[in-house]
């Protein structure tokens, strides 16, 4: 039985001790590079009966699954993966299983981005390393303050509610909106429910915490960005396509936004020549929201549990119907 682990960018998959719990005849092969081309992906995965997907780094649509006749089990980290065509897998008799997750690592990264971009930490740190000191001129060179500022949280689920709590701890006014958010849920979290337009126009920092779906794709476009204050920051640690990327780039270039903190992008990995890389007043990270020691430990323990249960004929955490 051969197991392929996709997108092991940092060569960490085999460092976890849980693999020894599998039968000796199970061969585990990490794939370190991202394979975006479907033909190349099929050729690489063709020998494997089990494939492990690290979140949504690699798309596994019907057109790929139909060309993998040996595939029997797909394990995804987390209990949902929009990059996997679960219906197509089920039709082909492929079992799809998920794993537990942590969630707090994305909350922490969200605040790392907020603090970094608002206080201009990367710019100052880079100047300091080349013998500089408090670089920049004028008011625009000064870092902002969070106390008494307004935090707008778009999406008040498991992650958004924790982000909101940290904002309150900083002494921020916290407002929230999403298409399904109720006043009862907002009160439960201790934040103020407002309309979408009010959130965008009143917030000093807007942070996105929504699932990507047909309804949320492009939720923040040119019109929504125009509602935001020129002194405001946008932070996205959820999914890139929640925001119109072209409109976002233009908003920063024209000075209609003070800056961005981004961990997610329309295309991942982000191409080397992408215009986002050259924007001023931005802090960009390579989708690190879930990339933490604790989260990966939970992921890989769950992956091994899923594989062992499948081999024993009693799959667990099954996603396929």
mmCIF file with all atom_site columns, C-alpha atoms in Angstrom, residues 119-321:
data_model
loop_
_atom_site.group_PDB
_atom_site.id
_atom_site.type_symbol
_atom_site.label_atom_id
_atom_site.label_alt_id
_atom_site.label_comp_id
_atom_site.label_asym_id
_atom_site.label_entity_id
_atom_site.label_seq_id
_atom_site.pdbx_PDB_ins_code
_atom_site.Cartn_x
_atom_site.Cartn_y
_atom_site.Cartn_z
_atom_site.occupancy
_atom_site.B_iso_or_equiv
_atom_site.pdbx_formal_charge
_atom_site.auth_seq_id
_atom_site.auth_comp_id
_atom_site.auth_asym_id
_atom_site.auth_atom_id
_atom_site.pdbx_PDB_model_num
ATOM 1   C CA . UNK A 1 119 ? 2.743   49.380 13.338  1.00 0.00 ? 119 UNK A CA 1
ATOM 2   C CA . UNK A 1 120 ? 4.819   49.173 10.118  1.00 0.00 ? 120 UNK A CA 1
ATOM 3   C CA . UNK A 1 121 ? 7.065   46.553 11.694  1.00 0.00 ? 121 UNK A CA 1
ATOM 4   C CA . UNK A 1 122 ? 8.556   44.984 8.513   1.00 0.00 ? 122 UNK A CA 1
ATOM 5   C CA . UNK A 1 123 ? 9.565   48.377 7.061   1.00 0.00 ? 123 UNK A CA 1
ATOM 6   C CA . UNK A 1 124 ? 11.185  49.502 10.294  1.00 0.00 ? 124 UNK A CA 1
ATOM 7   C CA . UNK A 1 125 ? 12.841  46.148 10.913  1.00 0.00 ? 125 UNK A CA 1
ATOM 8   C CA . UNK A 1 126 ? 14.364  46.067 7.432   1.00 0.00 ? 126 UNK A CA 1
ATOM 9   C CA . UNK A 1 127 ? 15.731  49.605 7.773   1.00 0.00 ? 127 UNK A CA 1
ATOM 10  C CA . UNK A 1 128 ? 17.109  48.819 11.216  1.00 0.00 ? 128 UNK A CA 1
ATOM 11  C CA . UNK A 1 129 ? 19.051  45.820 9.864   1.00 0.00 ? 129 UNK A CA 1
ATOM 12  C CA . UNK A 1 130 ? 20.883  48.009 7.359   1.00 0.00 ? 130 UNK A CA 1
ATOM 13  C CA . UNK A 1 131 ? 21.962  50.490 10.034  1.00 0.00 ? 131 UNK A CA 1
ATOM 14  C CA . UNK A 1 132 ? 18.860  52.651 9.804   1.00 0.00 ? 132 UNK A CA 1
ATOM 15  C CA . UNK A 1 133 ? 16.687  54.016 12.584  1.00 0.00 ? 133 UNK A CA 1
ATOM 16  C CA . UNK A 1 134 ? 12.987  54.959 12.593  1.00 0.00 ? 134 UNK A CA 1
ATOM 17  C CA . UNK A 1 135 ? 12.747  55.306 8.830   1.00 0.00 ? 135 UNK A CA 1
ATOM 18  C CA . UNK A 1 136 ? 10.259  57.390 6.840   1.00 0.00 ? 136 UNK A CA 1
ATOM 19  C CA . UNK A 1 137 ? 9.045   60.972 6.881   1.00 0.00 ? 137 UNK A CA 1
ATOM 20  C CA . UNK A 1 138 ? 5.822   62.662 7.877   1.00 0.00 ? 138 UNK A CA 1
ATOM 21  C CA . UNK A 1 139 ? 2.731   61.343 9.594   1.00 0.00 ? 139 UNK A CA 1
ATOM 22  C CA . UNK A 1 140 ? 2.472   58.417 7.175   1.00 0.00 ? 140 UNK A CA 1
ATOM 23  C CA . UNK A 1 141 ? 5.682   56.990 8.635   1.00 0.00 ? 141 UNK A CA 1
ATOM 24  C CA . UNK A 1 142 ? 4.131   56.615 12.076  1.00 0.00 ? 142 UNK A CA 1
ATOM 25  C CA . UNK A 1 143 ? 2.566   53.375 13.243  1.00 0.00 ? 143 UNK A CA 1
ATOM 26  C CA . UNK A 1 144 ? -1.117  53.363 14.090  1.00 0.00 ? 144 UNK A CA 1
ATOM 27  C CA . UNK A 1 145 ? -2.850  52.587 17.380  1.00 0.00 ? 145 UNK A CA 1
ATOM 28  C CA . UNK A 1 146 ? -5.411  49.882 18.076  1.00 0.00 ? 146 UNK A CA 1
ATOM 29  C CA . UNK A 1 147 ? -6.807  51.105 21.397  1.00 0.00 ? 147 UNK A CA 1
ATOM 30  C CA . UNK A 1 148 ? -10.062 53.015 20.751  1.00 0.00 ? 148 UNK A CA 1
ATOM 31  C CA . UNK A 1 149 ? -9.925  52.097 17.027  1.00 0.00 ? 149 UNK A CA 1
ATOM 32  C CA . UNK A 1 150 ? -12.678 50.064 15.360  1.00 0.00 ? 150 UNK A CA 1
ATOM 33  C CA . UNK A 1 151 ? -12.176 46.455 14.307  1.00 0.00 ? 151 UNK A CA 1
ATOM 34  C CA . UNK A 1 152 ? -14.578 45.132 11.668  1.00 0.00 ? 152 UNK A CA 1
ATOM 35  C CA . UNK A 1 153 ? -14.888 41.347 11.689  1.00 0.00 ? 153 UNK A CA 1
ATOM 36  C CA . UNK A 1 154 ? -16.507 39.853 8.597   1.00 0.00 ? 154 UNK A CA 1
ATOM 37  C CA . UNK A 1 155 ? -17.642 36.404 9.696   1.00 0.00 ? 155 UNK A CA 1
ATOM 38  C CA . UNK A 1 156 ? -18.131 35.564 13.350  1.00 0.00 ? 156 UNK A CA 1
ATOM 39  C CA . UNK A 1 157 ? -17.590 31.820 13.373  1.00 0.00 ? 157 UNK A CA 1
ATOM 40  C CA . UNK A 1 158 ? -15.028 29.752 15.250  1.00 0.00 ? 158 UNK A CA 1
ATOM 41  C CA . UNK A 1 159 ? -12.067 31.871 14.108  1.00 0.00 ? 159 UNK A CA 1
ATOM 42  C CA . UNK A 1 160 ? -13.750 35.250 13.715  1.00 0.00 ? 160 UNK A CA 1
ATOM 43  C CA . UNK A 1 161 ? -15.162 35.169 17.233  1.00 0.00 ? 161 UNK A CA 1
ATOM 44  C CA . UNK A 1 162 ? -11.697 34.561 18.710  1.00 0.00 ? 162 UNK A CA 1
ATOM 45  C CA . UNK A 1 163 ? -10.229 37.382 16.612  1.00 0.00 ? 163 UNK A CA 1
ATOM 46  C CA . UNK A 1 164 ? -12.988 39.641 17.930  1.00 0.00 ? 164 UNK A CA 1
ATOM 47  C CA . UNK A 1 165 ? -12.145 38.741 21.529  1.00 0.00 ? 165 UNK A CA 1
ATOM 48  C CA . UNK A 1 166 ? -8.525  39.786 21.047  1.00 0.00 ? 166 UNK A CA 1
ATOM 49  C CA . UNK A 1 167 ? -9.663  43.076 19.530  1.00 0.00 ? 167 UNK A CA 1
ATOM 50  C CA . UNK A 1 168 ? -11.767 43.743 22.599  1.00 0.00 ? 168 UNK A CA 1
ATOM 51  C CA . UNK A 1 169 ? -8.744  42.973 24.799  1.00 0.00 ? 169 UNK A CA 1
ATOM 52  C CA . UNK A 1 170 ? -6.818  45.680 22.934  1.00 0.00 ? 170 UNK A CA 1
ATOM 53  C CA . UNK A 1 171 ? -9.568  48.141 23.838  1.00 0.00 ? 171 UNK A CA 1
ATOM 54  C CA . UNK A 1 172 ? -11.020 48.277 20.338  1.00 0.00 ? 172 UNK A CA 1
ATOM 55  C CA . UNK A 1 173 ? -14.637 48.804 19.410  1.00 0.00 ? 173 UNK A CA 1
ATOM 56  C CA . UNK A 1 174 ? -15.516 45.541 17.650  1.00 0.00 ? 174 UNK A CA 1
ATOM 57  C CA . UNK A 1 175 ? -18.259 45.370 15.036  1.00 0.00 ? 175 UNK A CA 1
ATOM 58  C CA . UNK A 1 176 ? -19.232 42.384 12.924  1.00 0.00 ? 176 UNK A CA 1
ATOM 59  C CA . UNK A 1 177 ? -21.238 41.443 9.851   1.00 0.00 ? 177 UNK A CA 1
ATOM 60  C CA . UNK A 1 178 ? -21.886 38.434 7.667   1.00 0.00 ? 178 UNK A CA 1
ATOM 61  C CA . UNK A 1 179 ? -24.793 37.306 5.530   1.00 0.00 ? 179 UNK A CA 1
ATOM 62  C CA . UNK A 1 180 ? -26.155 34.998 8.231   1.00 0.00 ? 180 UNK A CA 1
ATOM 63  C CA . UNK A 1 181 ? -25.022 36.762 11.387  1.00 0.00 ? 181 UNK A CA 1
ATOM 64  C CA . UNK A 1 182 ? -27.764 37.363 13.943  1.00 0.00 ? 182 UNK A CA 1
ATOM 65  C CA . UNK A 1 183 ? -27.966 39.873 16.749  1.00 0.00 ? 183 UNK A CA 1
ATOM 66  C CA . UNK A 1 184 ? -28.116 36.961 19.201  1.00 0.00 ? 184 UNK A CA 1
ATOM 67  C CA . UNK A 1 185 ? -24.838 35.507 17.936  1.00 0.00 ? 185 UNK A CA 1
ATOM 68  C CA . UNK A 1 186 ? -23.143 38.920 17.995  1.00 0.00 ? 186 UNK A CA 1
ATOM 69  C CA . UNK A 1 187 ? -24.302 39.518 21.563  1.00 0.00 ? 187 UNK A CA 1
ATOM 70  C CA . UNK A 1 188 ? -23.075 36.071 22.571  1.00 0.00 ? 188 UNK A CA 1
ATOM 71  C CA . UNK A 1 189 ? -19.582 36.973 21.355  1.00 0.00 ? 189 UNK A CA 1
ATOM 72  C CA . UNK A 1 190 ? -19.804 40.452 22.842  1.00 0.00 ? 190 UNK A CA 1
ATOM 73  C CA . UNK A 1 191 ? -19.620 42.460 19.620  1.00 0.00 ? 191 UNK A CA 1
ATOM 74  C CA . UNK A 1 192 ? -21.902 44.884 17.837  1.00 0.00 ? 192 UNK A CA 1
ATOM 75  C CA . UNK A 1 193 ? -23.879 43.718 14.788  1.00 0.00 ? 193 UNK A CA 1
ATOM 76  C CA . UNK A 1 194 ? -23.841 46.289 11.990  1.00 0.00 ? 194 UNK A CA 1
ATOM 77  C CA . UNK A 1 195 ? -24.598 46.341 8.273   1.00 0.00 ? 195 UNK A CA 1
ATOM 78  C CA . UNK A 1 196 ? -21.947 45.584 5.689   1.00 0.00 ? 196 UNK A CA 1
ATOM 79  C CA . UNK A 1 197 ? -21.648 49.190 4.525   1.00 0.00 ? 197 UNK A CA 1
ATOM 80  C CA . UNK A 1 198 ? -21.364 50.524 8.080   1.00 0.00 ? 198 UNK A CA 1
ATOM 81  C CA . UNK A 1 199 ? -18.682 47.977 8.957   1.00 0.00 ? 199 UNK A CA 1
ATOM 82  C CA . UNK A 1 200 ? -16.579 48.911 5.944   1.00 0.00 ? 200 UNK A CA 1
ATOM 83  C CA . UNK A 1 201 ? -16.968 52.679 6.372   1.00 0.00 ? 201 UNK A CA 1
ATOM 84  C CA . UNK A 1 202 ? -16.472 52.748 10.156  1.00 0.00 ? 202 UNK A CA 1
ATOM 85  C CA . UNK A 1 203 ? -13.613 50.272 10.649  1.00 0.00 ? 203 UNK A CA 1
ATOM 86  C CA . UNK A 1 204 ? -9.952  51.093 11.003  1.00 0.00 ? 204 UNK A CA 1
ATOM 87  C CA . UNK A 1 205 ? -9.113  47.421 10.425  1.00 0.00 ? 205 UNK A CA 1
ATOM 88  C CA . UNK A 1 206 ? -11.297 45.005 8.462   1.00 0.00 ? 206 UNK A CA 1
ATOM 89  C CA . UNK A 1 207 ? -10.504 41.299 8.846   1.00 0.00 ? 207 UNK A CA 1
ATOM 90  C CA . UNK A 1 208 ? -12.149 38.506 6.837   1.00 0.00 ? 208 UNK A CA 1
ATOM 91  C CA . UNK A 1 209 ? -13.169 35.155 8.318   1.00 0.00 ? 209 UNK A CA 1
ATOM 92  C CA . UNK A 1 210 ? -15.598 33.501 5.902   1.00 0.00 ? 210 UNK A CA 1
ATOM 93  C CA . UNK A 1 211 ? -15.743 30.230 4.016   1.00 0.00 ? 211 UNK A CA 1
ATOM 94  C CA . UNK A 1 212 ? -15.288 30.588 0.268   1.00 0.00 ? 212 UNK A CA 1
ATOM 95  C CA . UNK A 1 213 ? -18.484 29.737 -1.617  1.00 0.00 ? 213 UNK A CA 1
ATOM 96  C CA . UNK A 1 214 ? -20.454 30.976 -4.616  1.00 0.00 ? 214 UNK A CA 1
ATOM 97  C CA . UNK A 1 215 ? -22.124 33.479 -2.307  1.00 0.00 ? 215 UNK A CA 1
ATOM 98  C CA . UNK A 1 216 ? -18.909 34.850 -0.803  1.00 0.00 ? 216 UNK A CA 1
ATOM 99  C CA . UNK A 1 217 ? -16.696 34.789 -3.914  1.00 0.00 ? 217 UNK A CA 1
ATOM 100 C CA . UNK A 1 218 ? -15.747 38.400 -4.689  1.00 0.00 ? 218 UNK A CA 1
ATOM 101 C CA . UNK A 1 219 ? -17.640 39.649 -1.628  1.00 0.00 ? 219 UNK A CA 1
ATOM 102 C CA . UNK A 1 220 ? -15.215 42.569 -1.300  1.00 0.00 ? 220 UNK A CA 1
ATOM 103 C CA . UNK A 1 221 ? -14.979 44.290 -4.682  1.00 0.00 ? 221 UNK A CA 1
ATOM 104 C CA . UNK A 1 222 ? -14.198 47.780 -5.954  1.00 0.00 ? 222 UNK A CA 1
ATOM 105 C CA . UNK A 1 223 ? -17.441 49.208 -4.548  1.00 0.00 ? 223 UNK A CA 1
ATOM 106 C CA . UNK A 1 224 ? -16.804 47.764 -1.087  1.00 0.00 ? 224 UNK A CA 1
ATOM 107 C CA . UNK A 1 225 ? -13.169 48.896 -1.042  1.00 0.00 ? 225 UNK A CA 1
ATOM 108 C CA . UNK A 1 226 ? -14.313 52.405 -1.947  1.00 0.00 ? 226 UNK A CA 1
ATOM 109 C CA . UNK A 1 227 ? -16.449 52.424 1.236   1.00 0.00 ? 227 UNK A CA 1
ATOM 110 C CA . UNK A 1 228 ? -13.375 51.981 3.432   1.00 0.00 ? 228 UNK A CA 1
ATOM 111 C CA . UNK A 1 229 ? -11.420 54.850 4.932   1.00 0.00 ? 229 UNK A CA 1
ATOM 112 C CA . UNK A 1 230 ? -8.125  55.786 3.256   1.00 0.00 ? 230 UNK A CA 1
ATOM 113 C CA . UNK A 1 231 ? -6.557  55.266 6.689   1.00 0.00 ? 231 UNK A CA 1
ATOM 114 C CA . UNK A 1 232 ? -7.971  51.728 7.025   1.00 0.00 ? 232 UNK A CA 1
ATOM 115 C CA . UNK A 1 233 ? -6.278  48.346 6.658   1.00 0.00 ? 233 UNK A CA 1
ATOM 116 C CA . UNK A 1 234 ? -7.650  45.127 5.173   1.00 0.00 ? 234 UNK A CA 1
ATOM 117 C CA . UNK A 1 235 ? -6.495  41.741 6.487   1.00 0.00 ? 235 UNK A CA 1
ATOM 118 C CA . UNK A 1 236 ? -7.392  38.411 4.880   1.00 0.00 ? 236 UNK A CA 1
ATOM 119 C CA . UNK A 1 237 ? -6.378  35.054 6.371   1.00 0.00 ? 237 UNK A CA 1
ATOM 120 C CA . UNK A 1 238 ? -9.375  33.111 4.985   1.00 0.00 ? 238 UNK A CA 1
ATOM 121 C CA . UNK A 1 239 ? -9.357  32.695 1.196   1.00 0.00 ? 239 UNK A CA 1
ATOM 122 C CA . UNK A 1 240 ? -7.979  34.958 -1.519  1.00 0.00 ? 240 UNK A CA 1
ATOM 123 C CA . UNK A 1 241 ? -11.038 34.993 -3.828  1.00 0.00 ? 241 UNK A CA 1
ATOM 124 C CA . UNK A 1 242 ? -13.193 36.569 -1.123  1.00 0.00 ? 242 UNK A CA 1
ATOM 125 C CA . UNK A 1 243 ? -11.678 39.819 -2.425  1.00 0.00 ? 243 UNK A CA 1
ATOM 126 C CA . UNK A 1 244 ? -11.453 41.095 -6.001  1.00 0.00 ? 244 UNK A CA 1
ATOM 127 C CA . UNK A 1 245 ? -7.672  40.969 -6.338  1.00 0.00 ? 245 UNK A CA 1
ATOM 128 C CA . UNK A 1 246 ? -7.449  43.467 -9.216  1.00 0.00 ? 246 UNK A CA 1
ATOM 129 C CA . UNK A 1 247 ? -9.566  46.002 -7.337  1.00 0.00 ? 247 UNK A CA 1
ATOM 130 C CA . UNK A 1 248 ? -7.529  45.424 -4.187  1.00 0.00 ? 248 UNK A CA 1
ATOM 131 C CA . UNK A 1 249 ? -4.230  46.123 -5.929  1.00 0.00 ? 249 UNK A CA 1
ATOM 132 C CA . UNK A 1 250 ? -5.636  49.311 -7.444  1.00 0.00 ? 250 UNK A CA 1
ATOM 133 C CA . UNK A 1 251 ? -6.975  50.475 -4.076  1.00 0.00 ? 251 UNK A CA 1
ATOM 134 C CA . UNK A 1 252 ? -3.538  50.231 -2.473  1.00 0.00 ? 252 UNK A CA 1
ATOM 135 C CA . UNK A 1 253 ? -1.673  51.718 -5.437  1.00 0.00 ? 253 UNK A CA 1
ATOM 136 C CA . UNK A 1 254 ? -4.009  54.724 -5.544  1.00 0.00 ? 254 UNK A CA 1
ATOM 137 C CA . UNK A 1 255 ? -3.811  55.308 -1.783  1.00 0.00 ? 255 UNK A CA 1
ATOM 138 C CA . UNK A 1 256 ? -7.461  54.463 -1.134  1.00 0.00 ? 256 UNK A CA 1
ATOM 139 C CA . UNK A 1 257 ? -6.291  51.967 1.509   1.00 0.00 ? 257 UNK A CA 1
ATOM 140 C CA . UNK A 1 258 ? -3.533  52.456 4.059   1.00 0.00 ? 258 UNK A CA 1
ATOM 141 C CA . UNK A 1 259 ? -2.285  48.898 3.697   1.00 0.00 ? 259 UNK A CA 1
ATOM 142 C CA . UNK A 1 260 ? -2.887  45.162 3.570   1.00 0.00 ? 260 UNK A CA 1
ATOM 143 C CA . UNK A 1 261 ? -2.103  42.070 5.578   1.00 0.00 ? 261 UNK A CA 1
ATOM 144 C CA . UNK A 1 262 ? -2.562  39.004 3.357   1.00 0.00 ? 262 UNK A CA 1
ATOM 145 C CA . UNK A 1 263 ? -1.967  35.306 3.949   1.00 0.00 ? 263 UNK A CA 1
ATOM 146 C CA . UNK A 1 264 ? -4.130  33.990 1.070   1.00 0.00 ? 264 UNK A CA 1
ATOM 147 C CA . UNK A 1 265 ? -4.248  34.602 -2.664  1.00 0.00 ? 265 UNK A CA 1
ATOM 148 C CA . UNK A 1 266 ? -6.208  33.775 -5.804  1.00 0.00 ? 266 UNK A CA 1
ATOM 149 C CA . UNK A 1 267 ? -3.285  31.698 -7.066  1.00 0.00 ? 267 UNK A CA 1
ATOM 150 C CA . UNK A 1 268 ? -1.163  29.717 -4.635  1.00 0.00 ? 268 UNK A CA 1
ATOM 151 C CA . UNK A 1 269 ? 1.789   29.535 -4.540  1.00 0.00 ? 269 UNK A CA 1
ATOM 152 C CA . UNK A 1 270 ? 1.820   33.213 -5.505  1.00 0.00 ? 270 UNK A CA 1
ATOM 153 C CA . UNK A 1 271 ? 3.781   33.672 -8.773  1.00 0.00 ? 271 UNK A CA 1
ATOM 154 C CA . UNK A 1 272 ? 7.158   35.407 -8.365  1.00 0.00 ? 272 UNK A CA 1
ATOM 155 C CA . UNK A 1 273 ? 6.159   38.280 -10.667 1.00 0.00 ? 273 UNK A CA 1
ATOM 156 C CA . UNK A 1 274 ? 2.742   38.891 -9.115  1.00 0.00 ? 274 UNK A CA 1
ATOM 157 C CA . UNK A 1 275 ? 1.977   42.619 -8.622  1.00 0.00 ? 275 UNK A CA 1
ATOM 158 C CA . UNK A 1 276 ? 0.997   42.051 -4.983  1.00 0.00 ? 276 UNK A CA 1
ATOM 159 C CA . UNK A 1 277 ? 4.669   41.462 -4.204  1.00 0.00 ? 277 UNK A CA 1
ATOM 160 C CA . UNK A 1 278 ? 5.549   45.046 -5.157  1.00 0.00 ? 278 UNK A CA 1
ATOM 161 C CA . UNK A 1 279 ? 2.772   46.913 -3.363  1.00 0.00 ? 279 UNK A CA 1
ATOM 162 C CA . UNK A 1 280 ? 3.696   49.437 -0.657  1.00 0.00 ? 280 UNK A CA 1
ATOM 163 C CA . UNK A 1 281 ? 2.405   49.172 2.907   1.00 0.00 ? 281 UNK A CA 1
ATOM 164 C CA . UNK A 1 282 ? 1.672   45.465 2.732   1.00 0.00 ? 282 UNK A CA 1
ATOM 165 C CA . UNK A 1 283 ? 2.614   42.475 4.843   1.00 0.00 ? 283 UNK A CA 1
ATOM 166 C CA . UNK A 1 284 ? 2.408   39.224 2.875   1.00 0.00 ? 284 UNK A CA 1
ATOM 167 C CA . UNK A 1 285 ? 2.807   35.699 4.232   1.00 0.00 ? 285 UNK A CA 1
ATOM 168 C CA . UNK A 1 286 ? 2.688   32.404 2.251   1.00 0.00 ? 286 UNK A CA 1
ATOM 169 C CA . UNK A 1 287 ? -0.574  30.939 3.642   1.00 0.00 ? 287 UNK A CA 1
ATOM 170 C CA . UNK A 1 288 ? 0.789   30.296 7.116   1.00 0.00 ? 288 UNK A CA 1
ATOM 171 C CA . UNK A 1 289 ? -2.536  30.447 8.949   1.00 0.00 ? 289 UNK A CA 1
ATOM 172 C CA . UNK A 1 290 ? -2.559  26.752 9.807   1.00 0.00 ? 290 UNK A CA 1
ATOM 173 C CA . UNK A 1 291 ? 1.194   26.186 9.527   1.00 0.00 ? 291 UNK A CA 1
ATOM 174 C CA . UNK A 1 292 ? 2.199   25.734 13.154  1.00 0.00 ? 292 UNK A CA 1
ATOM 175 C CA . UNK A 1 293 ? 3.821   22.946 15.141  1.00 0.00 ? 293 UNK A CA 1
ATOM 176 C CA . UNK A 1 294 ? 0.702   22.219 17.193  1.00 0.00 ? 294 UNK A CA 1
ATOM 177 C CA . UNK A 1 295 ? -1.630  22.200 14.177  1.00 0.00 ? 295 UNK A CA 1
ATOM 178 C CA . UNK A 1 296 ? 0.603   19.927 12.134  1.00 0.00 ? 296 UNK A CA 1
ATOM 179 C CA . UNK A 1 297 ? 0.934   17.530 15.053  1.00 0.00 ? 297 UNK A CA 1
ATOM 180 C CA . UNK A 1 298 ? -2.863  17.278 15.233  1.00 0.00 ? 298 UNK A CA 1
ATOM 181 C CA . UNK A 1 299 ? -3.077  16.902 11.445  1.00 0.00 ? 299 UNK A CA 1
ATOM 182 C CA . UNK A 1 300 ? -0.548  14.082 11.138  1.00 0.00 ? 300 UNK A CA 1
ATOM 183 C CA . UNK A 1 301 ? -1.840  12.181 14.131  1.00 0.00 ? 301 UNK A CA 1
ATOM 184 C CA . UNK A 1 302 ? -5.289  12.335 12.548  1.00 0.00 ? 302 UNK A CA 1
ATOM 185 C CA . UNK A 1 303 ? -3.954  11.309 9.135   1.00 0.00 ? 303 UNK A CA 1
ATOM 186 C CA . UNK A 1 304 ? -2.355  8.165  10.536  1.00 0.00 ? 304 UNK A CA 1
ATOM 187 C CA . UNK A 1 305 ? -5.517  7.350  12.506  1.00 0.00 ? 305 UNK A CA 1
ATOM 188 C CA . UNK A 1 306 ? -7.566  7.677  9.311   1.00 0.00 ? 306 UNK A CA 1
ATOM 189 C CA . UNK A 1 307 ? -5.262  5.431  7.301   1.00 0.00 ? 307 UNK A CA 1
ATOM 190 C CA . UNK A 1 308 ? -5.078  2.787  10.043  1.00 0.00 ? 308 UNK A CA 1
ATOM 191 C CA . UNK A 1 309 ? -8.861  2.747  10.434  1.00 0.00 ? 309 UNK A CA 1
ATOM 192 C CA . UNK A 1 310 ? -9.344  2.420  6.663   1.00 0.00 ? 310 UNK A CA 1
ATOM 193 C CA . UNK A 1 311 ? -6.881  -0.460 6.462   1.00 0.00 ? 311 UNK A CA 1
ATOM 194 C CA . UNK A 1 312 ? -8.779  -2.146 9.303   1.00 0.00 ? 312 UNK A CA 1
ATOM 195 C CA . UNK A 1 313 ? -12.001 -1.860 7.306   1.00 0.00 ? 313 UNK A CA 1
ATOM 196 C CA . UNK A 1 314 ? -13.588 0.698  9.660   1.00 0.00 ? 314 UNK A CA 1
ATOM 197 C CA . UNK A 1 315 ? -13.012 4.209  8.196   1.00 0.00 ? 315 UNK A CA 1
ATOM 198 C CA . UNK A 1 316 ? -13.395 7.143  10.558  1.00 0.00 ? 316 UNK A CA 1
ATOM 199 C CA . UNK A 1 317 ? -14.161 10.846 10.007  1.00 0.00 ? 317 UNK A CA 1
ATOM 200 C CA . UNK A 1 318 ? -15.631 10.007 6.596   1.00 0.00 ? 318 UNK A CA 1
ATOM 201 C CA . UNK A 1 319 ? -16.580 12.977 4.433   1.00 0.00 ? 319 UNK A CA 1
ATOM 202 C CA . UNK A 1 320 ? -17.905 11.116 1.394   1.00 0.00 ? 320 UNK A CA 1
ATOM 203 C CA . UNK A 1 321 ? -21.637 10.300 1.547   1.00 0.00 ? 321 UNK A CA 1
#
